mmCIF file of C-alpha atoms in Angstrom:
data_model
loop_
_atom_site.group_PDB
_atom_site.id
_atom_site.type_symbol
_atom_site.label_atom_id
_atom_site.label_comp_id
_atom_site.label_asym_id
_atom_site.label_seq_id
_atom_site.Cartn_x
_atom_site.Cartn_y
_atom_site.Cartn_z
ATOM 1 C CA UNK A 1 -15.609 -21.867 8.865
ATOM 2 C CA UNK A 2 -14.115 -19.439 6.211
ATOM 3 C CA UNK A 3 -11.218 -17.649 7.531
ATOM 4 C CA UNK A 4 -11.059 -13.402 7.586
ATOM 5 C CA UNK A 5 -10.022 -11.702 5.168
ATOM 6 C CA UNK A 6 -6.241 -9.853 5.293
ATOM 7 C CA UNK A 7 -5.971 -6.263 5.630
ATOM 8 C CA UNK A 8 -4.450 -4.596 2.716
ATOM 9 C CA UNK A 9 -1.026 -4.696 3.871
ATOM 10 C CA UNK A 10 -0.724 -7.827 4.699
ATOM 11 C CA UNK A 11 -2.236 -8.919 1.180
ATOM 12 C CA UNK A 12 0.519 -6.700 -0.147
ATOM 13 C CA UNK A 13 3.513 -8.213 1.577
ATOM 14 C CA UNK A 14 1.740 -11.720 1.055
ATOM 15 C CA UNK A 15 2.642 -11.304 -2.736
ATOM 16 C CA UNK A 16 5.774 -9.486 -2.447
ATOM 17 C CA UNK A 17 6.737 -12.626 -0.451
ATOM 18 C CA UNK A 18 5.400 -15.377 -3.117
ATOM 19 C CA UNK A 19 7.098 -13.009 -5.582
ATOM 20 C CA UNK A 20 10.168 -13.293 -4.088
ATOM 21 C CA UNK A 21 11.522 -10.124 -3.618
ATOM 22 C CA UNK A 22 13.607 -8.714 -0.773
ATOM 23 C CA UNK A 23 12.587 -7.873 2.297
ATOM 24 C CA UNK A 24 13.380 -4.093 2.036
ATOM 25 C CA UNK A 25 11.082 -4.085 -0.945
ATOM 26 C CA UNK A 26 8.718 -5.866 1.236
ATOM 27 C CA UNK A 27 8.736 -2.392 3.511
ATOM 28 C CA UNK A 28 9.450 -0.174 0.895
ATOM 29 C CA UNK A 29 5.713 -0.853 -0.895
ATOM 30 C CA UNK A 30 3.682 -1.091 2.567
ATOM 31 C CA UNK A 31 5.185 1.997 3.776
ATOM 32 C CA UNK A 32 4.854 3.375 0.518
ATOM 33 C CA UNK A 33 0.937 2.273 0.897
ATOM 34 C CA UNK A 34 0.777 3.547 4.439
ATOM 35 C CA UNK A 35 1.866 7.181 3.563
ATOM 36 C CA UNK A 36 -0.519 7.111 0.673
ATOM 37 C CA UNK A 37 -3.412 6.138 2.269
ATOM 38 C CA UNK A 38 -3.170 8.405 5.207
ATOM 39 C CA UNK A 39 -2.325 11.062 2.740
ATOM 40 C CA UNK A 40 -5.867 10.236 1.536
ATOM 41 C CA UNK A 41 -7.521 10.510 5.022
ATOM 42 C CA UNK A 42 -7.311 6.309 5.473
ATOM 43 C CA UNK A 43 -9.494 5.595 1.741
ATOM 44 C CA UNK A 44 -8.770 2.230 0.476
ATOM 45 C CA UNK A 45 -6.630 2.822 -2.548
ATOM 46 C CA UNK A 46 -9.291 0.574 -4.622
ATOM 47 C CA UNK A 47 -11.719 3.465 -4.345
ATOM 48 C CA UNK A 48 -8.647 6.107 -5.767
ATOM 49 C CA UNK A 49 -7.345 6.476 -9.271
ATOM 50 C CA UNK A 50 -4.814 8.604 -11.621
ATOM 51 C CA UNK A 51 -5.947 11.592 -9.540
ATOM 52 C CA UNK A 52 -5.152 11.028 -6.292
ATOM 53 C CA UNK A 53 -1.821 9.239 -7.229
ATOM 54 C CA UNK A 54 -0.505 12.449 -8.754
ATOM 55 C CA UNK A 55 -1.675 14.309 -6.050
ATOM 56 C CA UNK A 56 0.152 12.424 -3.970
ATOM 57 C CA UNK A 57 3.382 12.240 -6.042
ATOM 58 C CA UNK A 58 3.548 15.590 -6.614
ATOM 59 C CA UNK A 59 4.167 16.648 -3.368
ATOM 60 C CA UNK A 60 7.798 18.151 -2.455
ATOM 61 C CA UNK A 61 9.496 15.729 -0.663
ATOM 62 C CA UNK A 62 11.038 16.973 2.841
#
C-alpha cells in the first residue's frame, strides 16, 4: 500500500526539520504559507508566481 501524500505544510516543516533549523523558523515559514495562501482564497502556491507574491508583500502591514 503506498502511503498519502502530506499536505503542504507538513511537507514544509518536514524539510525545515531535515534542514535543521529552529523551531521558530519552523512556524515562522508555515504561518508565513498559511497567511499567503488564504490571502489567495486557499490556491496552492504551485499554481501562483511573481504576481501574486508581490501582491501579497505589498500589503501594509497592521
Amino acid at each position: 500500500m503506498e502511503k498519502p501524500l502530506k499536505k503542504l505544510l507538513e511537507q514544509v516543516s518536514d524539510v525545515i526539520r531535515l534542514k535543521h533549523y529552529s523551531y521558530i523558523t519552523d512556524e515562522s515559514y508555515v504561518n508565513w504559507i498559511k497567511r499567503y495562501t488564504i490571502f489567495h482564497n486557499k490556491q496552492h502556491p504551485k499554481e501562483m508566481g511573481g504576481r501574486e507574491i508581490e501582491d501579497f508583500s505589498t500589503l501594509p502591514t497592521p
